[in-house]
mmCIF file of C-alpha atoms in Angstrom:
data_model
loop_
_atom_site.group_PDB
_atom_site.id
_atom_site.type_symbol
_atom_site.label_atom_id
_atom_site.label_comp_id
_atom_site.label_asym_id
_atom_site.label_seq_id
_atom_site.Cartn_x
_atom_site.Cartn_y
_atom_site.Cartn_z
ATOM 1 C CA UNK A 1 20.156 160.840 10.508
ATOM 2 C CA UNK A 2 17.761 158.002 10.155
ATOM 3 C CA UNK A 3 14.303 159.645 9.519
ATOM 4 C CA UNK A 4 10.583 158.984 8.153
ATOM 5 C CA UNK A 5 8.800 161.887 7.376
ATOM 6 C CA UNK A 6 5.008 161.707 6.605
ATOM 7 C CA UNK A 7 2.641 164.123 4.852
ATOM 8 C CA UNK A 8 -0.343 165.529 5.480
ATOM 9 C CA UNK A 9 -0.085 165.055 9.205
ATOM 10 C CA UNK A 10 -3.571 165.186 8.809
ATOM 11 C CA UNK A 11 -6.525 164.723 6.368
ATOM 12 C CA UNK A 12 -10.102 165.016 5.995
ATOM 13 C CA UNK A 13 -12.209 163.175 3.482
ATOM 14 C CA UNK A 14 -15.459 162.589 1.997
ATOM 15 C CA UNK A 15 -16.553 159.105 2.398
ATOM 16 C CA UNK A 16 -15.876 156.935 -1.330
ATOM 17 C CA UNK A 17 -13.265 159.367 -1.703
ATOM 18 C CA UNK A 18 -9.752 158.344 -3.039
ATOM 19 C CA UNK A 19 -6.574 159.600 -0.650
ATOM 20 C CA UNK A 20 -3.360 159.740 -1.063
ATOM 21 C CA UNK A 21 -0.716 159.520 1.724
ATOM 22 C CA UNK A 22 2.781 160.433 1.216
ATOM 23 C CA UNK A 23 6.075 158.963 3.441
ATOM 24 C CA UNK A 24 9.198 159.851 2.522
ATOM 25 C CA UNK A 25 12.566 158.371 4.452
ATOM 26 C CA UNK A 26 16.053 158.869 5.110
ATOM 27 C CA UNK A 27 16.699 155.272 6.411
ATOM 28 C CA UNK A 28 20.303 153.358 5.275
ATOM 29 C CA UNK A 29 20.906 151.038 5.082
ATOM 30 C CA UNK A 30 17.331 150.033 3.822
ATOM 31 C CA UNK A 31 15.525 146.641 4.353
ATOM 32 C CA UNK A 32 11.647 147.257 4.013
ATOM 33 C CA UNK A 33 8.812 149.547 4.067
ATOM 34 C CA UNK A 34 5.553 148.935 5.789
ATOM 35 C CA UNK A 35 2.485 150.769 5.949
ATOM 36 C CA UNK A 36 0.415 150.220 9.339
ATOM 37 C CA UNK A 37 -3.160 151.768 10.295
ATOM 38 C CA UNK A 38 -3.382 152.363 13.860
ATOM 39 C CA UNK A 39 -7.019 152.756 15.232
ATOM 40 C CA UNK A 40 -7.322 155.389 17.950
ATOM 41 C CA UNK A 41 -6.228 153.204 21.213
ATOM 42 C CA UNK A 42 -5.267 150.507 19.411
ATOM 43 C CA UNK A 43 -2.082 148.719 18.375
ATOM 44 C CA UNK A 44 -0.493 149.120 15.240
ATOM 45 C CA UNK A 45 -1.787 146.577 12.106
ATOM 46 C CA UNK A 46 0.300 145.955 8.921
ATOM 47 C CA UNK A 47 -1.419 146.963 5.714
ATOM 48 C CA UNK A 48 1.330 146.014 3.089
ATOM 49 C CA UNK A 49 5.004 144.885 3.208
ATOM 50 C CA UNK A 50 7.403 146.079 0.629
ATOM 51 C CA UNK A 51 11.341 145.633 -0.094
ATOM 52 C CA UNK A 52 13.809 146.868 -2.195
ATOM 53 C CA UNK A 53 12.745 145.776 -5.498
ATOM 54 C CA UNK A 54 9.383 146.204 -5.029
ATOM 55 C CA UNK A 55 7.438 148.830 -6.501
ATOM 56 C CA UNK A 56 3.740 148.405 -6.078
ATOM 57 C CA UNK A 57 1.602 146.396 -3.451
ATOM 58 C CA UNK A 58 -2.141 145.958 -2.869
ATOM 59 C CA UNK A 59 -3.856 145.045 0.069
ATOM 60 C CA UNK A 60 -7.337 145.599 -1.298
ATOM 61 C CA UNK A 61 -8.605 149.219 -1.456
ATOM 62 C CA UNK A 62 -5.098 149.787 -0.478
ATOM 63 C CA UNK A 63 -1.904 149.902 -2.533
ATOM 64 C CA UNK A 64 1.565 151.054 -1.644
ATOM 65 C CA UNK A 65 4.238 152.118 -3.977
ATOM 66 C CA UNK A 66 7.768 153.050 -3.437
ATOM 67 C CA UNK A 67 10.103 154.709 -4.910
ATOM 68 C CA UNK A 68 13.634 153.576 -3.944
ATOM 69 C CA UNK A 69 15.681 155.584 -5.383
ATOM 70 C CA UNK A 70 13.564 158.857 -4.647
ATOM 71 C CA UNK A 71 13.014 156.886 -1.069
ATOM 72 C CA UNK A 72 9.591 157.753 -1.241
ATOM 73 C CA UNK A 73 6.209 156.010 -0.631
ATOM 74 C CA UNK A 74 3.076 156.194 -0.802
ATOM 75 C CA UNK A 75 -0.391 154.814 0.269
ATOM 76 C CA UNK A 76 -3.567 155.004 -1.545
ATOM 77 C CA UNK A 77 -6.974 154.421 -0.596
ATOM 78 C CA UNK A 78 -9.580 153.564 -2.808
ATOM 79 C CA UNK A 79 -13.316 154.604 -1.720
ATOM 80 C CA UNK A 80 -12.864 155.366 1.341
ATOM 81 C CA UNK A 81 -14.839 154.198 4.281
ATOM 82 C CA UNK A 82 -16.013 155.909 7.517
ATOM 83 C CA UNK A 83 -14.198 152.626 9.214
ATOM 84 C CA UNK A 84 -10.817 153.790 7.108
ATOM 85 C CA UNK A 85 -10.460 156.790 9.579
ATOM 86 C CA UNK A 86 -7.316 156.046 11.698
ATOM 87 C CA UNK A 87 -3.820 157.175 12.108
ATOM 88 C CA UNK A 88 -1.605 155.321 9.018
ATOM 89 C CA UNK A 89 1.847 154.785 10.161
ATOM 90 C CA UNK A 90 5.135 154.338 7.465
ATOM 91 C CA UNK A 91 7.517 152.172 9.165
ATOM 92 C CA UNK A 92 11.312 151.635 7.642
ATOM 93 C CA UNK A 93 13.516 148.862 8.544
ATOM 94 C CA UNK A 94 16.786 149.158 8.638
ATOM 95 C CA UNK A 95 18.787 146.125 7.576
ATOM 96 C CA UNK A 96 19.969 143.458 10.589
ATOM 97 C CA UNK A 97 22.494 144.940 13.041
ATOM 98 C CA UNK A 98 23.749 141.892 14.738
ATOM 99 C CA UNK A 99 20.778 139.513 14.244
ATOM 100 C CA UNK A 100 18.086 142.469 15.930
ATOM 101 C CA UNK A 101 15.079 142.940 14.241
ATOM 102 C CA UNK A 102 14.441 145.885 16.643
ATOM 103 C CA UNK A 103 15.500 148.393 14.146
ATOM 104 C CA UNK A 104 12.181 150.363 13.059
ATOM 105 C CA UNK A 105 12.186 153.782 12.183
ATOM 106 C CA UNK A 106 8.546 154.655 12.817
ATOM 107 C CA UNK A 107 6.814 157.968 10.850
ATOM 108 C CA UNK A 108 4.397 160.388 13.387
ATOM 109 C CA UNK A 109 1.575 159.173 11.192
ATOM 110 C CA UNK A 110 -1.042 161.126 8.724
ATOM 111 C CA UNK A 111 -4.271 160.732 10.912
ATOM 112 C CA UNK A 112 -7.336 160.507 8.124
ATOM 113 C CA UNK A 113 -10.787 161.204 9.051
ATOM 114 C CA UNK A 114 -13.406 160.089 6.862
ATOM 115 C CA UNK A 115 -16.734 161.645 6.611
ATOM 116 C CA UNK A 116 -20.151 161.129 5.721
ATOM 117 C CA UNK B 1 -2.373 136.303 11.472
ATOM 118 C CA UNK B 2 -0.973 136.036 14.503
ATOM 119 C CA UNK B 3 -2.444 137.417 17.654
ATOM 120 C CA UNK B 4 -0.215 139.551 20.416
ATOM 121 C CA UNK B 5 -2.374 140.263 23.243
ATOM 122 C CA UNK B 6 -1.650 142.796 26.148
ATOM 123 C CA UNK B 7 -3.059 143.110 29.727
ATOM 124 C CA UNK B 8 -4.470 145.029 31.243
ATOM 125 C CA UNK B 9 -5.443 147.566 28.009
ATOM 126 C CA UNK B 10 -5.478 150.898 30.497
ATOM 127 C CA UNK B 11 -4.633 151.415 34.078
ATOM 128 C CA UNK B 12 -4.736 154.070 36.611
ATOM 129 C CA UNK B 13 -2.025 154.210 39.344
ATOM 130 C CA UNK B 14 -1.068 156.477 41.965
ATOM 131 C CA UNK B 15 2.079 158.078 41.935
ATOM 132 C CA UNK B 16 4.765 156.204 43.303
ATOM 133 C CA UNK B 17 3.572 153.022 42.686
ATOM 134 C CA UNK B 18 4.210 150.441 40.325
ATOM 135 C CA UNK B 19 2.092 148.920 37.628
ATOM 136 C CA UNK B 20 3.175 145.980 35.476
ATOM 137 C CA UNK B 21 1.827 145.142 31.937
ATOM 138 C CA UNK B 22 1.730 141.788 30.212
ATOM 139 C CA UNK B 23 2.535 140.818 26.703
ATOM 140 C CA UNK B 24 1.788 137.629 25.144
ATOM 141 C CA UNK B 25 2.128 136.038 22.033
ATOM 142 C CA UNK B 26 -0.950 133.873 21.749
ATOM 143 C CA UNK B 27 -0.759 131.288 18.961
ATOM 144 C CA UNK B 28 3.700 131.452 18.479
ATOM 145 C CA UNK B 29 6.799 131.416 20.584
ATOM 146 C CA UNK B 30 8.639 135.164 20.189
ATOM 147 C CA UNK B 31 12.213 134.946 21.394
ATOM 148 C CA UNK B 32 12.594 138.477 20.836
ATOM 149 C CA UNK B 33 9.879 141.004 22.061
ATOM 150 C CA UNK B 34 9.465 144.773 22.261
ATOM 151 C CA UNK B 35 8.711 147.463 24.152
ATOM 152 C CA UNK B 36 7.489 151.159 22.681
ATOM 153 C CA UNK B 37 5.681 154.104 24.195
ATOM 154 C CA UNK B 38 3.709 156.554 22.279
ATOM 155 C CA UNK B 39 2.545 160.165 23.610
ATOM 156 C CA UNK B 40 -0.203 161.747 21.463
ATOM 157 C CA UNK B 41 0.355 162.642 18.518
ATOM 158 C CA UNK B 42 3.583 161.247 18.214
ATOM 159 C CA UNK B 43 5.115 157.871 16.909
ATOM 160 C CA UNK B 44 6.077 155.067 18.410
ATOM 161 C CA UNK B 45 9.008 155.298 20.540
ATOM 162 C CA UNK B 46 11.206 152.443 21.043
ATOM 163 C CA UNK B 47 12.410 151.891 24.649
ATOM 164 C CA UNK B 48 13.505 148.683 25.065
ATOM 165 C CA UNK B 49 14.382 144.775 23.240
ATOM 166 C CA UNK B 50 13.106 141.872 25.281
ATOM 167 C CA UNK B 51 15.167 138.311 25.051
ATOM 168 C CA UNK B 52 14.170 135.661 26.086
ATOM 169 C CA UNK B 53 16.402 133.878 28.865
ATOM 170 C CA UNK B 54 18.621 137.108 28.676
ATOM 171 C CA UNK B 55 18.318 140.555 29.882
ATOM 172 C CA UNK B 56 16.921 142.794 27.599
ATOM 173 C CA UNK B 57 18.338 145.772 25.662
ATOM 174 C CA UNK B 58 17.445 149.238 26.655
ATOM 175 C CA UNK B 59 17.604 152.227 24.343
ATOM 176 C CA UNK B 60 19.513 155.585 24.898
ATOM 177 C CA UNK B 61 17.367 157.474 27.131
ATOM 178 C CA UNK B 62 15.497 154.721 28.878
ATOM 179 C CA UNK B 63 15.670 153.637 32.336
ATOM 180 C CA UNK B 64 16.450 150.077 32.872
ATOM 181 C CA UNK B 65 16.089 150.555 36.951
ATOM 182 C CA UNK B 66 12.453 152.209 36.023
ATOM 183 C CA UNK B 67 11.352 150.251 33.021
ATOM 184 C CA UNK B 68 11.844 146.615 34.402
ATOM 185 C CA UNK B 69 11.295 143.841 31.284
ATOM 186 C CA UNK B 70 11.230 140.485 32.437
ATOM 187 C CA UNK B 71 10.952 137.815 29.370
ATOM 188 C CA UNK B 72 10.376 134.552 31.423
ATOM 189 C CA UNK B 73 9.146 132.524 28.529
ATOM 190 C CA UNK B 74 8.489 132.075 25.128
ATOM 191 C CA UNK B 75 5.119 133.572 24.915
ATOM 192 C CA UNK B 76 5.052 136.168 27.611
ATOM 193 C CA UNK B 77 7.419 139.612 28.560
ATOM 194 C CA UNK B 78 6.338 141.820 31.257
ATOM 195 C CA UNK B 79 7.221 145.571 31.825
ATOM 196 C CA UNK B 80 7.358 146.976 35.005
ATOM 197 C CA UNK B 81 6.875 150.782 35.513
ATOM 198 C CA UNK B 82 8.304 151.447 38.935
ATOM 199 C CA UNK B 83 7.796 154.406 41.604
ATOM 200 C CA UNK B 84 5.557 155.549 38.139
ATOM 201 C CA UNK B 85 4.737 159.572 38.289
ATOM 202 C CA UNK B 86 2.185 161.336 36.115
ATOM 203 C CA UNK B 87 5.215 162.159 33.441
ATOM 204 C CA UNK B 88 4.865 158.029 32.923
ATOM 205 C CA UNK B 89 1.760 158.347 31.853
ATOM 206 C CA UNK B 90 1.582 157.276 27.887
ATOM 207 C CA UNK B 91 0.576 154.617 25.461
ATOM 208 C CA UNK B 92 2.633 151.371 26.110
ATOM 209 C CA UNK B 93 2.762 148.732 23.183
ATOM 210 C CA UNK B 94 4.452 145.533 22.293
ATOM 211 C CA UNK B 95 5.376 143.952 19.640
ATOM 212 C CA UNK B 96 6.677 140.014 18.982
ATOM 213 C CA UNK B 97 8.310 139.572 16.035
ATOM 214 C CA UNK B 98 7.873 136.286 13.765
ATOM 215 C CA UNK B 99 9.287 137.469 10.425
ATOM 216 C CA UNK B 100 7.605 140.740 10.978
ATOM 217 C CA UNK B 101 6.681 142.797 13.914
ATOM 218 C CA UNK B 102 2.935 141.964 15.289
ATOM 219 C CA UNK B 103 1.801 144.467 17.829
ATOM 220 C CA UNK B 104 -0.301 144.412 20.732
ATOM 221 C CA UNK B 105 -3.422 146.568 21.325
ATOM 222 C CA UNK B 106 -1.336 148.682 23.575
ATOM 223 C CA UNK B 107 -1.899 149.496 27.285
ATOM 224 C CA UNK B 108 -2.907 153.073 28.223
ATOM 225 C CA UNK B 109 -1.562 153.624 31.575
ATOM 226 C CA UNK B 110 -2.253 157.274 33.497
ATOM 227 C CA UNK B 111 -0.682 157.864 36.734
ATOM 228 C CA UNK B 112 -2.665 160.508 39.088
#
């Protein structure tokens, strides 16, 4: 079964705090990664991208690294900021059925909360 | 990057009716859009693929006859939730894709 499992499903830090999330899938056959940060009533924005081969991407305080053969990623924020507090989202593609790029496997999402 | 917008961002309805909600892709053409809907604390649901010119492509589960998707033109689909009832209510969001998905701010619709 095609599945994206995140961890923690939720997390509290200390603003300039470093965070780890964790996103772990079961998607085949694979195409990409992405990470999105979804702001509480808000639409879904891409943080980083990542394929196959990949292994580590950075989108300023934010890098992404995956594991393919483990099929594991992860997202990392650097000193955190109170506006970092949203809902970050793991998103797998699986590769073109037919031409559709409709295939997403979306994760429930580790919802971080940053403090002051 | 490019901008998908959606309209109206929440709505309130009365059950029975129906409410339609626009998505448009403001600065490219997207033949294909899509639909999701997201309860809380849950992810993003697909429910349906939007072609244009064609009809679109519904997922297992998903009414076609109560989830109307009209994509009339390049830059715009529309979803229509008919004879809605408070079991509608949810987060609605598109998405056009151009290489990768870009998603709308969602639409939050509640139905009383």
């Amino acid at each position: 079964k095609n599945q994206v499992e995140q961890s923690p499903q939720s997390l509290i830090i200390l603003e300039g705090k470093n965070c780890t999330l964790q996103c772990n899938y079961t998607v085949s056959p694979f195409s990409n990664l992405r990470w999105y940060k979804q702001d509480t009533g808000r639409g879904p924005v891409s943080l980083t991208i990542m394929t196959f081969s990949e292994n580590t991407k950075s989108n300023g305080r934010y890098t992404a690294t995956l594991d393919a053969d483990t099929k594991q990623s992860s997202l990392h924020i650097t000193a955190s900021q109170l506006s970092d507090s949203a809902s970050y989202i793991c998103v797998v593609t699986r590769s073109n059925y037919g031409g559709s790029q409709g295939n997403l496997i979306f994760g429930k999402g580790t919802k971080l909360s940053v403090k002051p | 990057g490019a901008v998908v917008s959606q309209h109206p961002s929440w709505v309130i309805c009365k059950s029975g009716t129906s409410v339609k909600i626009e998505c448009r892709s403001l600065d490219f053409q997207a033949t294909t859009m899509f639909w999701y809907r997201q309860f809380p604390k849950q992810s993003l649901m697909l429910m349906a693929t939007s072609n244009e010119g064609s009809k679109a492509t519904y997922e297992q589960g998903v009414e076609k006859d109560k989830f109307l998707i009209n994509h009339a033109s390049l830059t715009l689909s529309t979803l229509t939730v008919t004879s809605a009832h408070p079991e509608d209510s949810s987060f609605y969001i598109c998405s056009a894709w151009q290489g990768i998905h870009f998603f709308g701010p969602g639409t939050r619709l509640t139905v009383l």
